[in-house]
Amino acid sequence: MAINRREPATGRSLADDIRGRDDRELATLVLSRPDLARPAPADLTSLAARASTRASVQRAIDALDEGHLRVLEALVVAAEPTRSEDLHPVLGLLGVSEAEAPTVRSLVDDLWARALLWRGSDGTHVVRTVPEVLGPSVAGLGPSYRDLRPGAPVPTEAQVRGALDVAPEGARTVLDRLTWGPATGVLPTGPAGTTAVRWLLERNLLVSVGSDRVALPRETGLVLRGGRLHRSVRLRAPEITARDVSARVVDAVAGGAASDLLSRVDELCAAWGAEPPRVLRAGGLSVRDLKVAGRVLDVEPERAAFVVEVSYAAGLVGDDGEIVPVWAPTPELDEWSASAAGHRWAVLAKAWLASTRAPHLVGSRVGETAANALGPGVQWPAIRGMRREVLVELASLEPGMAADGTSIRERLHWRRPLRTATLLDGGIDGVLREAEWLGVTGRGALSSPARTLLGRATATDPSIPSSSQTQPPLDEVAAAMSPHLPAPVDHILVQADLTAVAPGPLEGSLAAFMRLASEVESRGGATVHRFTPDSVRRTLDAGWTAADVLDTIRRASRTPLPQPLEYLVTDVARKHGVTRVGSSAAYVRSDDEAVLDAMLATRDLAPLRLRRLAPTVLVSDTDPRLLVDLLRDGGFSPVVEGRDGGVVLTGAEQRRARARRRTAAPTATPVDEAFTANLVAGLRAAEASADERRAEERARPGPSIPTTDPVVTLALLREAMADGHGVWIGVTDQLGATTRHLIHPRRVEGGRVYATDEAGRERTWTAHRITGATLDTP
């Protein structure tokens, strides 16, 4: 086992390594680390400098899977320079080295391709910034002895093993607790524990890092671990456990879920258009309003939150921006509603995939408060990448194969080992659940429209960064889903029990009528609607007559109209408008005196303070619309009367929020293969120009002229003038080009240099154009 002792590399560097790569290798580097291309570097040297910055290295390491990360950690811990064979003991591959050797070499090559390593004549080296990003506790090991005790001699491996061989039982117990991390512990309080720790400190197996804390040095930890970094070998991704569902069944189930989502979005927008909920002061939707939405949609709160969030992401609902703001449908809803079902689903699916909001966080604790739907607490940018990663893993299976959720979580833990396990598990479960509701998956398997949604390239390669992904056109996604959506139907089956069965999703106008005239009683392959007195009255309030209602139902029904339904509609219509409400503040007028007598005798209406002005007239101080609502709650059926004595139809007004202001679409070209090829060609040309300039500089007479501060330059010129020496200066012209001159200064004053040039001519230069100076040495 080799303890890491970093020595400065000689002869080469990361910049030399990158300059020595061919075009294909440079393109691979840029595609794997797209941040290096934004903005485009000036030349290959600039590319190398950017690749070694802490921010860029942090992004590159965050994107590593567990296999690459373990090899990189082994390279950091192992002594430099390193060969791939030297990593086998540290990776725990003793006894299986031959079988795993190709895998280790491939992982090392990938790390080199991403410029996290560079190769010199003496072997492979880790980029200087990598240990800084990984931190002192690599793989749970503590800092090295040299970092804990600067200047003290580092114990050798033999010394560590010798001390461990004679360690007492109490000392071994302490070491066992620190071996696999964390490598820092608190001093024990008992006498036995104190004695054991003192014994370890005296033999440098532990190091004190505070008044009550000790640390296990890396050298001791490696010996205790048997020279390996981890308990197990996990260089390859775990396999996904899957079952065969049948691609045809998957697409059918996904189509049904998509159709169900479209109908629920329609219902939500219709409900919010009539009675928009308030926007909370801190933003978002209140828990009470979310529960109301759940009852309207007949779903649990979690699913209601998803419908609300996906509608918001697609721009179908929004904050209306009024003085008292509410959540209401936007003008985009009208265009969306008029589109074909496949197009409508594609809009929702693409919005969900690109959204940075996480509906599964609704109701979870964010600080001291719970996250509300549509509120700021649901914003989580990491969920966008997590959605794509989950779907890409599902796309790696054969069509019709459903993945086990546990194996998906294990595989993504391997893909992203630096993410917090709790957040990752919650995000994965949320994505899988939402994908099923959306119709992206069916019975746990990815649907064929979802494969189109992902795009052809990313559907099979999870390593492609998001900046390099090309999104499929909306029409292509819509065409992929359309064949799997249930065909809309233009009829219903009315039954004698005041119900109507819709054998599929209803077409637009009929669906709108049924939402108005009935209540949804049950959902599924067929939706059951029930006609009630309230639903019929709601239709009459919207301006329909009893004849219109019955004629519409009769035309849409494939079964005869039952008498109970006709009785219901005519009975509600007969009572509708018998009682009228106006403003006095408000009055109640009815030709039926018995109705007014019943109102006055109803105890629940006492707060209205109804007073009889005439046998057929009552008055109240209550607002007319509120008075209508309260009388209806009391079992009466009044309507609003206008100033001319006519009936004022009070159908639900469909409110619209202002269209959300959308930022302009980004104009940056994606970092794809075409862009990368152009970038590499430009870098090659810039590097060739730089080589030419360096060659010209070497061919010029005289020494190299460093860039110097103007004060230093003037002092050097005065010194040369006093001693009679020549001076080489660099001077920039009006075009920015730099020229070299050998001069003998005669006078330096007023920001100017008066001198004789190499041809013996008297010339003058302004000090601010002199880039640097150096004495002419014989």
Tab-separated table of N, CA, C and O in Angstrom, residues 172-257:
chain	number	residue	atom	x	y	z
A	172	ARG	N	-8.249	-0.909	20.422
A	172	ARG	CA	-8.793	-1.450	19.186
A	172	ARG	C	-10.284	-1.095	19.042
A	172	ARG	O	-10.759	-0.840	17.940
A	173	THR	N	-11.001	-1.046	20.157
A	173	THR	CA	-12.423	-0.683	20.106
A	173	THR	C	-12.595	0.745	19.607
A	173	THR	O	-13.472	1.027	18.768
A	174	VAL	N	-11.753	1.654	20.110
A	174	VAL	CA	-11.808	3.052	19.659
A	174	VAL	C	-11.503	3.133	18.166
A	174	VAL	O	-12.184	3.832	17.400
A	175	LEU	N	-10.473	2.425	17.713
A	175	LEU	CA	-10.085	2.477	16.308
A	175	LEU	C	-11.164	1.881	15.404
A	175	LEU	O	-11.403	2.375	14.291
A	176	ASP	N	-11.828	0.813	15.865
A	176	ASP	CA	-12.871	0.197	15.049
A	176	ASP	C	-14.022	1.164	14.781
A	176	ASP	O	-14.633	1.132	13.708
A	177	ARG	N	-14.327	2.020	15.751
A	177	ARG	CA	-15.413	2.980	15.576
A	177	ARG	C	-15.059	4.077	14.580
A	177	ARG	O	-15.943	4.690	13.977
A	178	LEU	N	-13.762	4.359	14.410
A	178	LEU	CA	-13.323	5.435	13.523
A	178	LEU	C	-12.865	4.939	12.158
A	178	LEU	O	-12.661	5.748	11.245
A	179	THR	N	-12.728	3.630	12.008
A	179	THR	CA	-12.082	3.107	10.799
A	179	THR	C	-12.819	3.489	9.528
A	179	THR	O	-12.227	4.005	8.575
A	180	TRP	N	-14.126	3.246	9.459
A	180	TRP	CA	-14.876	3.491	8.224
A	180	TRP	C	-15.598	4.830	8.235
A	180	TRP	O	-16.464	5.086	7.411
A	181	GLY	N	-15.227	5.699	9.164
A	181	GLY	CA	-15.743	7.052	9.166
A	181	GLY	C	-17.002	7.199	10.008
A	181	GLY	O	-17.737	6.221	10.207
A	182	PRO	N	-17.224	8.414	10.508
A	182	PRO	CA	-16.331	9.565	10.365
A	182	PRO	C	-15.030	9.371	11.131
A	182	PRO	O	-14.988	8.653	12.129
A	183	ALA	N	-13.985	10.029	10.626
A	183	ALA	CA	-12.650	9.813	11.178
A	183	ALA	C	-12.347	10.720	12.359
A	183	ALA	O	-11.212	10.756	12.844
A	184	THR	N	-13.345	11.453	12.842
A	184	THR	CA	-13.176	12.340	13.986
A	184	THR	C	-14.147	11.913	15.073
A	184	THR	O	-15.306	11.580	14.792
A	185	GLY	N	-13.677	11.888	16.333
A	185	GLY	CA	-14.530	11.476	17.440
A	185	GLY	C	-14.309	12.331	18.669
A	185	GLY	O	-13.342	13.107	18.759
A	186	VAL	N	-15.229	12.187	19.628
A	186	VAL	CA	-15.151	12.920	20.892
A	186	VAL	C	-14.468	12.030	21.920
A	186	VAL	O	-14.674	10.811	21.947
A	187	LEU	N	-13.655	12.640	22.763
A	187	LEU	CA	-12.946	11.884	23.787
A	187	LEU	C	-13.930	11.188	24.719
A	187	LEU	O	-14.922	11.789	25.159
A	188	PRO	N	-13.711	9.917	25.052
A	188	PRO	CA	-14.600	9.215	25.995
A	188	PRO	C	-14.451	9.785	27.388
A	188	PRO	O	-13.431	10.399	27.734
A	189	THR	N	-15.474	9.560	28.216
A	189	THR	CA	-15.463	10.111	29.571
A	189	THR	C	-14.981	9.115	30.613
A	189	THR	O	-14.457	9.499	31.654
A	190	GLY	N	-15.141	7.832	30.359
A	190	GLY	CA	-14.751	6.827	31.339
A	190	GLY	C	-13.238	6.673	31.444
A	190	GLY	O	-12.488	6.996	30.509
A	191	PRO	N	-12.746	6.158	32.558
A	191	PRO	CA	-11.296	5.987	32.729
A	191	PRO	C	-10.699	5.010	31.730
A	191	PRO	O	-9.595	5.202	31.236
A	192	ALA	N	-11.437	3.925	31.408
A	192	ALA	CA	-10.899	2.947	30.463
A	192	ALA	C	-10.743	3.567	29.077
A	192	ALA	O	-9.724	3.390	28.399
A	193	GLY	N	-11.755	4.338	28.644
A	193	GLY	CA	-11.673	4.971	27.339
A	193	GLY	C	-10.585	6.021	27.286
A	193	GLY	O	-9.863	6.148	26.290
A	194	THR	N	-10.433	6.788	28.377
A	194	THR	CA	-9.385	7.809	28.417
A	194	THR	C	-8.003	7.175	28.331
A	194	THR	O	-7.107	7.669	27.629
A	195	THR	N	-7.820	6.055	29.016
A	195	THR	CA	-6.525	5.360	28.975
A	195	THR	C	-6.230	4.843	27.570
A	195	THR	O	-5.102	4.961	27.076
A	196	ALA	N	-7.242	4.291	26.901
A	196	ALA	CA	-7.046	3.765	25.546
A	196	ALA	C	-6.691	4.876	24.572
A	196	ALA	O	-5.779	4.734	23.735
A	197	VAL	N	-7.388	6.023	24.657
A	197	VAL	CA	-7.098	7.137	23.745
A	197	VAL	C	-5.707	7.694	24.013
A	197	VAL	O	-4.969	8.032	23.075
A	198	ARG	N	-5.317	7.790	25.297
A	198	ARG	CA	-3.973	8.289	25.612
A	198	ARG	C	-2.906	7.369	25.005
A	198	ARG	O	-1.901	7.836	24.466
A	199	TRP	N	-3.161	6.071	25.055
A	199	TRP	CA	-2.205	5.110	24.486
A	199	TRP	C	-2.077	5.325	22.975
A	199	TRP	O	-0.976	5.319	22.419
A	200	LEU	N	-3.194	5.581	22.301
A	200	LEU	CA	-3.184	5.801	20.847
A	200	LEU	C	-2.512	7.128	20.498
A	200	LEU	O	-1.780	7.223	19.493
A	201	LEU	N	-2.742	8.161	21.312
A	201	LEU	CA	-2.114	9.458	21.039
A	201	LEU	C	-0.606	9.396	21.203
A	201	LEU	O	0.149	9.995	20.418
A	202	GLU	N	-0.159	8.668	22.219
A	202	GLU	CA	1.284	8.568	22.456
A	202	GLU	C	2.003	7.861	21.314
A	202	GLU	O	3.178	8.131	21.045
A	203	ARG	N	1.319	6.995	20.595
A	203	ARG	CA	1.941	6.242	19.502
A	203	ARG	C	1.547	6.798	18.127
A	203	ARG	O	1.762	6.147	17.102
A	204	ASN	N	0.985	8.010	18.114
A	204	ASN	CA	0.653	8.721	16.871
A	204	ASN	C	-0.380	7.985	16.009
A	204	ASN	O	-0.482	8.244	14.801
A	205	LEU	N	-1.159	7.073	16.600
A	205	LEU	CA	-2.228	6.434	15.858
A	205	LEU	C	-3.468	7.327	15.802
A	205	LEU	O	-4.309	7.181	14.908
A	206	LEU	N	-3.598	8.208	16.761
A	206	LEU	CA	-4.605	9.260	16.753
A	206	LEU	C	-3.899	10.589	16.954
A	206	LEU	O	-2.782	10.654	17.481
A	207	VAL	N	-4.574	11.672	16.543
A	207	VAL	CA	-4.028	13.015	16.715
A	207	VAL	C	-5.108	13.868	17.359
A	207	VAL	O	-6.276	13.837	16.948
A	208	SER	N	-4.733	14.620	18.384
A	208	SER	CA	-5.677	15.515	19.040
A	208	SER	C	-5.934	16.728	18.149
A	208	SER	O	-5.000	17.354	17.645
A	209	VAL	N	-7.240	17.058	17.946
A	209	VAL	CA	-7.596	18.208	17.109
A	209	VAL	C	-8.435	19.220	17.884
A	209	VAL	O	-9.071	20.088	17.297
A	210	GLY	N	-8.431	19.127	19.181
A	210	GLY	CA	-9.176	20.058	20.014
A	210	GLY	C	-9.110	19.612	21.454
A	210	GLY	O	-8.483	18.598	21.795
A	211	SER	N	-9.780	20.360	22.310
A	211	SER	CA	-9.727	20.030	23.722
A	211	SER	C	-10.426	18.706	24.042
A	211	SER	O	-10.072	18.028	25.002
A	212	ASP	N	-11.416	18.322	23.211
A	212	ASP	CA	-12.154	17.084	23.501
A	212	ASP	C	-12.369	16.232	22.254
A	212	ASP	O	-13.248	15.376	22.233
A	213	ARG	N	-11.574	16.451	21.202
A	213	ARG	CA	-11.777	15.716	19.963
A	213	ARG	C	-10.447	15.151	19.469
A	213	ARG	O	-9.386	15.752	19.660
A	214	VAL	N	-10.556	13.997	18.788
A	214	VAL	CA	-9.373	13.360	18.208
A	214	VAL	C	-9.713	12.966	16.768
A	214	VAL	O	-10.879	12.819	16.407
A	215	ALA	N	-8.682	12.825	15.953
A	215	ALA	CA	-8.859	12.446	14.554
A	215	ALA	C	-7.980	11.248	14.233
A	215	ALA	O	-6.877	11.102	14.774
A	216	LEU	N	-8.483	10.395	13.341
A	216	LEU	CA	-7.734	9.239	12.871
A	216	LEU	C	-6.983	9.639	11.605
A	216	LEU	O	-7.617	9.929	10.586
A	217	PRO	N	-5.658	9.697	11.616
A	217	PRO	CA	-4.916	10.103	10.424
A	217	PRO	C	-5.172	9.135	9.267
A	217	PRO	O	-5.502	7.969	9.464
A	218	ARG	N	-5.023	9.652	8.059
A	218	ARG	CA	-5.261	8.845	6.862
A	218	ARG	C	-4.375	7.610	6.840
A	218	ARG	O	-4.819	6.525	6.448
A	219	GLU	N	-3.113	7.765	7.261
A	219	GLU	CA	-2.183	6.642	7.226
A	219	GLU	C	-2.671	5.502	8.117
A	219	GLU	O	-2.643	4.321	7.723
A	220	THR	N	-3.142	5.832	9.318
A	220	THR	CA	-3.658	4.803	10.224
A	220	THR	C	-4.933	4.180	9.670
A	220	THR	O	-5.137	2.958	9.732
A	221	GLY	N	-5.831	5.025	9.112
A	221	GLY	CA	-7.089	4.525	8.577
A	221	GLY	C	-6.896	3.540	7.438
A	221	GLY	O	-7.598	2.521	7.353
A	222	LEU	N	-5.936	3.826	6.550
A	222	LEU	CA	-5.697	2.915	5.431
A	222	LEU	C	-5.196	1.555	5.913
A	222	LEU	O	-5.581	0.516	5.388
A	223	VAL	N	-4.338	1.563	6.913
A	223	VAL	CA	-3.846	0.291	7.455
A	223	VAL	C	-4.993	-0.482	8.089
A	223	VAL	O	-5.140	-1.696	7.892
A	224	LEU	N	-5.854	0.209	8.852
A	224	LEU	CA	-6.987	-0.459	9.485
A	224	LEU	C	-7.959	-1.020	8.459
A	224	LEU	O	-8.613	-2.040	8.687
A	225	ARG	N	-8.093	-0.360	7.318
A	225	ARG	CA	-8.995	-0.831	6.270
A	225	ARG	C	-8.351	-1.894	5.384
A	225	ARG	O	-8.963	-2.330	4.404
A	226	GLY	N	-7.159	-2.265	5.693
A	226	GLY	CA	-6.486	-3.254	4.860
A	226	GLY	C	-6.008	-2.694	3.545
A	226	GLY	O	-5.859	-3.430	2.566
A	227	GLY	N	-5.764	-1.375	3.503
A	227	GLY	CA	-5.256	-0.740	2.292
A	227	GLY	C	-6.320	-0.375	1.282
A	227	GLY	O	-6.002	0.144	0.217
A	228	ARG	N	-7.602	-0.595	1.574
A	228	ARG	CA	-8.682	-0.313	0.622
A	228	ARG	C	-9.491	0.882	1.104
A	228	ARG	O	-9.581	1.161	2.302
A	229	LEU	N	-10.133	1.573	0.152
A	229	LEU	CA	-10.905	2.764	0.499
A	229	LEU	C	-12.324	2.429	0.943
A	229	LEU	O	-12.895	3.128	1.775
A	230	HIS	N	-12.915	1.405	0.375
A	230	HIS	CA	-14.322	1.096	0.640
A	230	HIS	C	-14.486	-0.376	1.005
A	230	HIS	O	-13.645	-1.211	0.651
A	231	ARG	N	-15.589	-0.676	1.665
A	231	ARG	CA	-15.841	-2.056	2.080
A	231	ARG	C	-16.103	-2.967	0.880
A	231	ARG	O	-15.754	-4.133	0.897
A	232	SER	N	-16.775	-2.445	-0.141
A	232	SER	CA	-17.180	-3.271	-1.277
A	232	SER	C	-16.675	-2.659	-2.580
A	232	SER	O	-16.313	-1.485	-2.633
A	233	VAL	N	-16.677	-3.472	-3.629
A	233	VAL	CA	-16.276	-3.028	-4.962
A	233	VAL	C	-17.540	-2.674	-5.738
A	233	VAL	O	-18.387	-3.531	-5.981
A	234	ARG	N	-17.677	-1.404	-6.129
A	234	ARG	CA	-18.870	-0.942	-6.856
A	234	ARG	C	-18.432	-0.093	-8.049
A	234	ARG	O	-18.740	1.091	-8.133
A	235	LEU	N	-17.705	-0.715	-8.949
A	235	LEU	CA	-17.213	0.002	-10.120
A	235	LEU	C	-18.218	-0.021	-11.261
A	235	LEU	O	-18.087	0.758	-12.207
A	236	ARG	N	-19.190	-0.924	-11.204
A	236	ARG	CA	-20.203	-1.008	-12.251
A	236	ARG	C	-21.576	-0.684	-11.677
A	236	ARG	O	-21.846	-0.937	-10.509
A	237	ALA	N	-22.442	-0.144	-12.537
A	237	ALA	CA	-23.804	0.203	-12.101
A	237	ALA	C	-24.579	-1.051	-11.761
A	237	ALA	O	-24.497	-2.057	-12.479
A	238	PRO	N	-25.358	-1.047	-10.667
A	238	PRO	CA	-26.193	-2.219	-10.350
A	238	PRO	C	-27.268	-2.409	-11.411
A	238	PRO	O	-27.755	-1.450	-12.010
A	239	GLU	N	-27.619	-3.641	-11.641
A	239	GLU	CA	-28.624	-3.961	-12.650
A	239	GLU	C	-30.025	-3.556	-12.164
A	239	GLU	O	-30.310	-3.565	-10.970
A	240	ILE	N	-30.868	-3.211	-13.112
A	240	ILE	CA	-32.250	-2.853	-12.795
A	240	ILE	C	-33.117	-4.112	-12.843
A	240	ILE	O	-33.091	-4.852	-13.828
A	241	THR	N	-33.836	-4.351	-11.764
A	241	THR	CA	-34.775	-5.471	-11.737
A	241	THR	C	-36.047	-5.061	-12.478
A	241	THR	O	-36.659	-4.046	-12.157
A	242	ALA	N	-36.430	-5.872	-13.469
A	242	ALA	CA	-37.580	-5.494	-14.299
A	242	ALA	C	-38.480	-6.693	-14.537
A	242	ALA	O	-38.064	-7.847	-14.422
A	243	ARG	N	-39.730	-6.397	-14.874
A	243	ARG	CA	-40.704	-7.434	-15.219
A	243	ARG	C	-41.357	-7.053	-16.546
A	243	ARG	O	-41.461	-5.863	-16.880
A	244	ASP	N	-41.811	-8.029	-17.270
A	244	ASP	CA	-42.408	-7.798	-18.583
A	244	ASP	C	-43.892	-7.480	-18.428
A	244	ASP	O	-44.650	-8.238	-17.825
A	245	VAL	N	-44.302	-6.328	-18.955
A	245	VAL	CA	-45.696	-5.901	-18.877
A	245	VAL	C	-46.382	-5.978	-20.237
A	245	VAL	O	-47.590	-6.110	-20.305
A	246	SER	N	-45.633	-5.876	-21.311
A	246	SER	CA	-46.137	-5.799	-22.679
A	246	SER	C	-46.252	-4.342	-23.087
A	246	SER	O	-46.949	-3.540	-22.430
A	247	ALA	N	-45.562	-4.012	-24.172
A	247	ALA	CA	-45.534	-2.630	-24.660
A	247	ALA	C	-46.925	-2.138	-25.017
A	247	ALA	O	-47.264	-0.967	-24.805
A	248	ARG	N	-47.767	-3.015	-25.566
A	248	ARG	CA	-49.122	-2.609	-25.933
A	248	ARG	C	-49.932	-2.205	-24.709
A	248	ARG	O	-50.636	-1.189	-24.716
A	249	VAL	N	-49.810	-2.983	-23.632
A	249	VAL	CA	-50.531	-2.657	-22.398
A	249	VAL	C	-50.005	-1.361	-21.801
A	249	VAL	O	-50.777	-0.514	-21.320
A	250	VAL	N	-48.691	-1.189	-21.838
A	250	VAL	CA	-48.091	0.030	-21.280
A	250	VAL	C	-48.634	1.265	-21.977
A	250	VAL	O	-49.050	2.238	-21.341
A	251	ASP	N	-48.649	1.253	-23.317
A	251	ASP	CA	-49.124	2.417	-24.058
A	251	ASP	C	-50.614	2.656	-23.830
A	251	ASP	O	-51.066	3.808	-23.764
A	252	ALA	N	-51.388	1.578	-23.692
A	252	ALA	CA	-52.821	1.735	-23.444
A	252	ALA	C	-53.069	2.362	-22.071
A	252	ALA	O	-53.901	3.269	-21.928
A	253	VAL	N	-52.348	1.885	-21.063
A	253	VAL	CA	-52.500	2.449	-19.713
A	253	VAL	C	-52.028	3.896	-19.685
A	253	VAL	O	-52.666	4.762	-19.065
A	254	ALA	N	-50.911	4.167	-20.359
A	254	ALA	CA	-50.397	5.541	-20.402
A	254	ALA	C	-51.383	6.465	-21.097
A	254	ALA	O	-51.606	7.605	-20.659
A	255	GLY	N	-51.995	5.988	-22.186
A	255	GLY	CA	-52.989	6.806	-22.875
A	255	GLY	C	-54.192	7.098	-21.999
A	255	GLY	O	-54.725	8.218	-22.000
A	256	GLY	N	-54.624	6.105	-21.233
A	256	GLY	CA	-55.743	6.340	-20.317
A	256	GLY	C	-55.402	7.356	-19.242
A	256	GLY	O	-56.222	8.217	-18.906
A	257	ALA	N	-54.179	7.264	-18.692
A	257	ALA	CA	-53.756	8.233	-17.670
A	257	ALA	C	-53.656	9.632	-18.259
A	257	ALA	O	-54.030	10.622	-17.608
